Coordinates of C-alpha atoms in Angstrom, one line a residue:
M229 CA 0.0 0.0 -0.1
P230 CA 1.4 3.6 -0.9
S231 CA 2.2 6.1 1.4
V232 CA -1.2 8.2 2.2
D233 CA -1.1 11.5 1.1
P234 CA -3.0 13.4 4.0
V235 CA -3.9 16.6 1.2
A236 CA -5.5 14.3 -0.7
L237 CA -7.1 12.5 2.1
T238 CA -8.3 16.2 3.3
A239 CA -9.8 17.0 0.1
Q240 CA -12.1 13.9 -0.2
L241 CA -13.2 14.3 3.0
V242 CA -13.8 18.0 2.5
R243 CA -15.4 17.3 -0.6
C244 CA -18.3 15.2 1.7
A245 CA -20.4 18.2 2.6
S246 CA -21.2 16.3 6.2
V247 CA -22.8 19.5 8.2
T248 CA -23.7 18.1 11.2
P249 CA -25.0 15.9 12.1
A250 CA -25.0 14.5 8.6
N251 CA -22.0 12.4 6.8
E252 CA -22.3 12.3 3.5
G253 CA -20.0 9.3 2.9
A254 CA -16.7 10.9 4.9
L255 CA -16.4 8.7 7.3
E256 CA -16.5 5.7 4.4
V257 CA -13.8 7.0 2.7
L258 CA -12.2 6.8 5.9
E259 CA -13.3 2.7 6.8
E260 CA -12.4 1.9 3.3
L261 CA -8.2 3.3 3.7
L262 CA -8.0 1.8 7.1
T263 CA -10.1 -1.7 6.2
Q264 CA -7.5 -2.2 3.8
A265 CA -4.5 -1.3 5.9
G266 CA -5.3 -4.3 8.0
F267 CA -7.4 -2.3 11.1
D268 CA -10.8 -4.2 12.1
C269 CA -13.4 -1.7 11.8
A270 CA -17.0 -0.9 13.7
W271 CA -19.8 1.3 13.2
A272 CA -21.0 2.4 16.2
D273 CA -24.2 4.2 15.2
R274 CA -26.7 5.8 17.8
G275 CA -29.3 7.8 17.3
G276 CA -29.1 8.3 13.3
I277 CA -25.6 9.6 13.7
R278 CA -22.8 7.7 12.0
N279 CA -19.6 6.7 14.3
L280 CA -17.1 4.8 13.7
F281 CA -14.3 2.4 15.4
A282 CA -10.9 1.0 14.0
R283 CA -8.2 -0.9 15.4
W284 CA -4.8 -2.0 14.2
G285 CA -3.6 -5.1 15.9
N286 CA -5.0 -7.4 18.5
K287 CA -8.0 -6.5 21.2
G288 CA -5.7 -7.4 24.1
N289 CA -2.1 -5.5 23.4
T290 CA -0.3 -4.9 26.1
R291 CA 0.4 -0.4 24.7
S292 CA -3.2 0.8 22.5
F293 CA -2.4 4.6 21.3
G294 CA -5.8 6.4 20.5
F295 CA -6.5 8.6 17.9
N296 CA -10.2 10.7 18.5
G297 CA -11.6 13.5 16.2
H298 CA -14.8 14.1 14.4
T299 CA -16.0 14.4 10.6
D300 CA -18.9 17.0 10.9
V301 CA -18.8 20.2 10.6
V302 CA -20.9 23.6 10.9
P303 CA -23.1 24.6 8.7
I304 CA -21.6 27.4 5.3
G305 CA -23.8 30.3 6.5
D306 CA -24.4 31.8 3.1
A307 CA -22.7 30.2 0.4
A308 CA -22.3 34.1 -1.4
D309 CA -19.9 34.7 1.0
W310 CA -17.5 32.8 0.6
S311 CA -14.7 33.3 -2.3
M312 CA -14.0 29.6 -3.3
P313 CA -16.0 27.2 -2.7
P314 CA -17.0 25.9 0.8
F315 CA -16.9 22.3 -0.1
G316 CA -14.3 22.5 -3.3
A317 CA -11.3 21.8 -1.2
E318 CA -9.6 23.9 -3.5
I319 CA -5.9 25.0 -3.3
K320 CA -4.9 28.6 -3.9
D321 CA -0.7 29.9 -3.2
G322 CA -0.1 26.3 -1.3
I323 CA -3.4 27.3 0.6
M324 CA -7.1 24.3 0.8
Y325 CA -9.8 25.8 1.2
G326 CA -13.3 24.6 2.6
R327 CA -15.3 23.5 5.5
G328 CA -14.0 21.7 7.3
T329 CA -10.4 21.9 6.5
T330 CA -9.2 23.0 10.1
D331 CA -11.8 22.2 12.3
M332 CA -10.9 19.3 11.9
K333 CA -10.8 17.0 8.5
S334 CA -7.1 17.8 8.1
G335 CA -6.3 16.7 12.0
V336 CA -8.2 13.3 11.1
A337 CA -6.6 12.8 7.7
A338 CA -3.4 13.6 9.4
F339 CA -3.6 10.5 11.8
A340 CA -5.3 8.3 9.6
A341 CA -2.4 9.1 7.4
A342 CA 0.6 8.7 10.3
A343 CA -1.0 5.7 11.1
V344 CA -1.5 3.9 8.3
D345 CA 1.8 4.4 7.0
F346 CA 3.1 3.7 10.6
V347 CA 1.4 -0.1 10.6
R348 CA 3.0 -0.9 6.9
D349 CA 6.2 0.1 7.8
T350 CA 6.9 -0.4 11.4
P351 CA 4.4 -2.7 12.5
P352 CA 4.7 -2.1 17.0
D353 CA 4.0 -4.6 19.6
G354 CA 0.5 -3.0 20.3
S355 CA -2.6 -1.8 19.2
I356 CA -3.8 1.6 17.5
V357 CA -6.8 2.3 18.0
I358 CA -9.2 5.1 15.7
A359 CA -12.2 6.6 17.0
I360 CA -13.7 8.9 14.6
T361 CA -17.7 10.5 15.3
G362 CA -19.9 12.6 13.3
D363 CA -21.8 14.3 16.2
E364 CA -19.0 16.9 18.0
E365 CA -20.1 19.8 16.8
G366 CA -24.1 19.4 17.0
D367 CA -25.5 18.5 20.0
A368 CA -22.8 16.0 21.1
I369 CA -25.2 13.0 22.7
D370 CA -24.3 10.4 19.6
G371 CA -20.8 10.6 18.6
T372 CA -18.1 9.7 21.1
T373 CA -19.9 9.1 24.1
A374 CA -22.0 6.2 21.6
L375 CA -17.7 5.2 20.5
L376 CA -16.7 4.8 23.7
E377 CA -19.9 2.6 25.0
H378 CA -18.9 0.8 22.2
M379 CA -15.4 0.1 23.4
E380 CA -16.9 -1.0 27.2
K381 CA -19.4 -3.3 25.4
N382 CA -16.7 -4.7 23.1
G383 CA -13.4 -4.7 25.7
E384 CA -11.5 -2.4 23.3
R385 CA -9.2 0.5 25.2
M386 CA -6.5 3.2 24.9
D387 CA -4.8 3.2 27.0
V388 CA -3.6 7.0 26.1
C389 CA -4.9 9.5 23.5
L390 CA -4.5 12.1 21.4
V391 CA -7.5 14.6 19.8
G392 CA -6.6 15.9 16.8
E393 CA -8.6 19.3 17.0
P394 CA -6.3 22.4 16.1
T395 CA -4.7 23.6 19.0
C396 CA -2.5 26.1 18.4
P397 CA -3.7 30.0 18.7
D398 CA -1.0 31.5 15.9
V399 CA 2.0 28.7 14.8
M400 CA 1.9 25.6 14.5
G401 CA 2.8 23.5 17.4
Q402 CA 2.1 26.4 19.2
M403 CA -0.2 24.4 21.8
I404 CA -1.0 21.3 23.3
K405 CA -4.1 21.5 25.5
I406 CA -3.9 18.9 28.9
G407 CA -7.5 20.2 29.6
R408 CA -10.6 22.0 29.3
R409 CA -12.8 24.1 31.5
G410 CA -16.2 23.2 32.1
S411 CA -19.1 24.5 30.5
M412 CA -22.7 25.4 31.3
T413 CA -25.3 27.2 30.0
A414 CA -28.9 28.6 32.0
W415 CA -31.8 30.3 30.9
I416 CA -33.6 31.9 33.1
K417 CA -37.3 33.3 32.9
V418 CA -38.5 36.2 34.9
V419 CA -42.8 36.2 35.1
G420 CA -43.6 39.7 36.1
T421 CA -47.3 40.9 35.5
Q422 CA -48.0 42.8 32.6
G423 CA -49.6 46.7 32.6
H424 CA -49.7 49.8 31.5
S425 CA -46.1 52.0 31.2
A426 CA -47.9 55.2 32.3
Y427 CA -49.4 53.6 35.3
P428 CA -45.9 50.9 36.4
H429 CA -47.0 50.9 40.2
R430 CA -50.5 48.8 39.0
A431 CA -47.5 46.2 37.6
N432 CA -45.1 44.3 38.4
N433 CA -42.0 45.0 35.1
P434 CA -39.9 41.7 35.5
L435 CA -37.3 43.6 33.7
P436 CA -35.4 45.8 36.5
A437 CA -35.6 42.1 38.5
M438 CA -33.5 39.9 35.2
M439 CA -31.5 43.5 34.9
R440 CA -30.1 42.8 38.8
L441 CA -29.7 39.2 38.7
M442 CA -28.1 39.7 35.5
D443 CA -24.9 42.4 36.9
R444 CA -24.9 40.5 40.1
L445 CA -24.6 37.2 37.9
A446 CA -22.0 39.5 35.7
S447 CA -20.3 41.2 38.2
H448 CA -19.3 38.5 40.7
E449 CA -15.6 36.8 40.8
L450 CA -15.8 33.4 40.1
D451 CA -12.4 33.0 41.2
A452 CA -8.7 34.1 40.0
G453 CA -7.3 31.0 38.2
T454 CA -5.9 28.1 39.5
E455 CA -2.2 26.2 38.4
H456 CA -3.1 24.6 35.5
F457 CA -6.8 27.0 34.7
D458 CA -7.3 30.8 33.7
P459 CA -9.9 32.8 36.0
S460 CA -13.7 31.3 35.6
T461 CA -15.7 33.6 33.0
L462 CA -19.8 34.6 33.3
A463 CA -21.1 36.1 29.7
V464 CA -24.5 36.9 29.4
V465 CA -24.8 36.2 26.3
T466 CA -28.3 37.3 25.4
V467 CA -31.3 39.2 27.5
D468 CA -35.3 39.8 25.8
T469 CA -38.8 40.5 26.3
G470 CA -40.4 40.5 22.5
N471 CA -41.3 43.2 23.3
A472 CA -41.8 46.0 20.4
A473 CA -44.3 48.3 22.6
T474 CA -43.4 51.7 24.5
N475 CA -46.2 51.8 26.0
V476 CA -46.6 48.4 27.6
I477 CA -44.7 47.0 30.5
P478 CA -44.5 43.4 29.1
A479 CA -45.1 40.4 31.3
T480 CA -41.9 38.0 30.9
C481 CA -38.3 38.9 30.4
S482 CA -35.9 35.6 29.3
G483 CA -32.0 36.1 30.0
T484 CA -29.5 33.6 29.1
V485 CA -25.5 33.0 30.8
N486 CA -23.1 30.8 30.0
I487 CA -20.2 29.9 32.3
R488 CA -16.7 28.5 31.3
F489 CA -15.2 27.2 34.7
N490 CA -12.2 25.7 36.3
D491 CA -10.7 23.3 38.5
T492 CA -12.4 25.1 41.6
H493 CA -16.0 24.1 40.6
S494 CA -18.2 21.8 39.7
G495 CA -21.9 22.0 37.8
E496 CA -23.0 20.8 40.7
S497 CA -21.5 24.1 42.8
L498 CA -22.1 26.4 40.5
T499 CA -26.4 25.2 40.3
Q500 CA -26.2 25.9 43.9
W501 CA -25.1 29.6 43.1
L502 CA -26.9 30.3 40.7
E503 CA -29.7 28.9 42.6
G504 CA -29.5 31.0 45.2
K505 CA -29.0 34.6 43.2
V506 CA -32.6 33.4 41.7
T507 CA -33.7 32.5 45.5
K508 CA -32.6 36.1 46.7
I509 CA -34.1 38.2 42.8
R510 CA -37.7 36.1 43.7
S511 CA -37.8 37.2 47.2
E512 CA -36.8 41.5 46.2
F513 CA -39.0 41.9 43.5
G514 CA -41.9 39.5 44.1
V515 CA -41.5 37.6 40.9
E516 CA -41.7 34.5 39.1
V517 CA -38.4 33.1 38.3
A518 CA -38.0 30.0 36.3
M519 CA -34.2 28.7 35.6
N520 CA -33.0 25.7 33.2
I521 CA -29.5 24.8 33.3
K522 CA -27.2 22.8 31.2
V523 CA -23.7 21.5 31.9
S524 CA -21.8 20.7 28.4
G525 CA -18.7 19.0 30.6
E526 CA -17.2 19.1 33.7
S527 CA -13.4 20.6 34.0
F528 CA -10.8 18.4 33.6
I529 CA -7.3 18.4 33.5
T530 CA -4.7 15.4 32.4
P531 CA -1.4 16.4 34.7
P532 CA 2.0 17.2 33.2
G533 CA 3.7 13.9 32.8
A534 CA 4.7 11.3 30.2
L535 CA 1.4 12.0 28.0
S536 CA 2.3 15.7 27.6
T537 CA 5.7 15.2 27.1
L538 CA 5.8 12.7 24.6
V539 CA 3.3 14.9 22.3
A540 CA 5.6 17.9 23.6
N541 CA 8.6 16.3 22.3
A542 CA 7.4 15.6 18.4
V543 CA 6.0 18.8 18.2
A544 CA 9.3 20.6 19.2
A545 CA 11.2 18.3 16.7
E546 CA 8.9 18.6 14.2
T547 CA 8.4 22.3 14.3
G548 CA 11.3 23.9 16.2
V549 CA 8.3 25.1 18.8
T550 CA 8.6 24.4 22.5
P551 CA 4.5 24.1 22.6
E552 CA 2.7 25.6 25.8
L553 CA 0.3 23.3 28.2
S554 CA -2.9 24.8 28.4
T555 CA -6.5 24.3 29.2
T556 CA -7.6 27.5 27.6
G557 CA -10.6 27.8 24.4
G558 CA -13.9 25.5 24.2
T559 CA -15.3 22.4 25.0
S560 CA -13.6 19.2 22.7
D561 CA -14.6 15.6 23.3
A562 CA -11.5 14.6 24.9
R563 CA -14.1 15.6 27.9
F564 CA -15.3 12.3 27.1
V565 CA -12.2 10.4 27.0
K566 CA -10.5 11.3 29.8
A567 CA -12.4 8.9 31.9
H568 CA -11.5 6.1 29.9
C569 CA -7.4 7.1 29.7
P570 CA -5.6 10.1 30.1
V571 CA -5.6 12.5 27.1
V572 CA -4.6 15.7 25.2
E573 CA -5.4 17.4 22.5
F574 CA -2.8 19.1 19.5
G575 CA -3.4 20.0 16.4
L576 CA -3.7 22.8 13.3
V577 CA -3.8 26.7 13.4
G578 CA -7.1 27.1 14.3
Q579 CA -7.3 30.7 13.0
S580 CA -10.1 30.4 10.4
M581 CA -12.5 27.9 11.9
H582 CA -16.3 28.4 11.4
Q583 CA -15.5 31.1 9.5
V584 CA -16.4 31.9 5.7
D585 CA -13.9 30.8 3.7
E586 CA -11.9 28.1 6.5
H587 CA -8.8 27.5 4.7
V588 CA -5.6 25.7 6.2
K589 CA -1.8 26.1 4.9
V590 CA -1.0 22.7 2.2
E591 CA 2.1 22.3 4.0
H592 CA 0.9 22.1 8.1
I593 CA -0.9 19.3 6.9
H594 CA 2.4 17.5 5.5
Q595 CA 3.6 19.0 9.4
L596 CA 1.3 17.6 11.5
K597 CA 0.7 14.4 9.8
A598 CA 4.7 14.3 10.7
I599 CA 4.2 15.1 13.9
Y600 CA 1.8 12.2 14.8
S601 CA 4.0 9.8 12.5
R602 CA 6.7 10.3 15.6
I603 CA 4.2 10.4 18.4
L604 CA 3.3 6.4 17.4
K605 CA 7.4 5.8 16.9
D606 CA 8.2 7.4 20.3
Y607 CA 5.4 6.0 21.7
F608 CA 6.2 1.9 20.5
A609 CA 10.1 2.2 20.8

């Protein structure tokens, strides 16, 4: 089997318009490649989501290195805003354009290509697992969690895992993610009494209650950060009444906050804090307040050690850059993998992800494959 060109493979994947939760043949491209390379492939589909599990080597091997990623992408927005076809994977001046080129079809192509070439040229004493989902950009309910459930049911495992998300802010090799902040959202609805704006004493305006609540939440310093995490943040993302009339005091007002939290907190502790603030507003303003909370993920960290050193050394060797160990950014599927085994993330420069004219430097795709190849070589040395 010839060496796998990660750029050509990226282009194949980008041309599959796999806007979450659609697959559009993306995972089948990978399944065919990996099967031809001697990987045992299985589908771990759930809830209408396509998920691919692949393993090279025996299930019971003493060492197993895993890669995790996703082939679903966010919507393109208005196609007319793109200067290049959003699913064309066209290359101009050494740059490939298309939705998913950065997040994260290049990463998937790079680790798949690295794994295929590695087992062909230097079959390791151990196993390589590749777990790829079509549900990371969406609700992430039936994606990597389904893959991990499939592994548990079938006696499969990874000893360590690398998630190939774009992690570098500006320069290739700049950053490895060794953890992520937790994420939660609270939807709040304040119910008062509607009335005429000329007679506010005959109404109970929900807006002052909501404004006071949002001010208290946004003004509160959650913490000052910890050893490996920046300070937690709370953002007010919307406040709305749907009221277009200037002579009417509305009956209801809705607002939403998003919290990104470090290991000082948990979803449960922050839920209790929010409930305390809501209870006080009810009492002070005589309004009804309903709140729904979703915790998308708890904060986690893989302490610096053997895995982060392995990846950092490979990155430095291939790029000449010593990567920072970081926990910044949003959430990723590493939040699910961390319950299975130690996990870190390393991938491309992420500046254009989710943007119009998303793109990747072709040289960076080759470089990423080389990094992943070195990681495998060093892990199984």
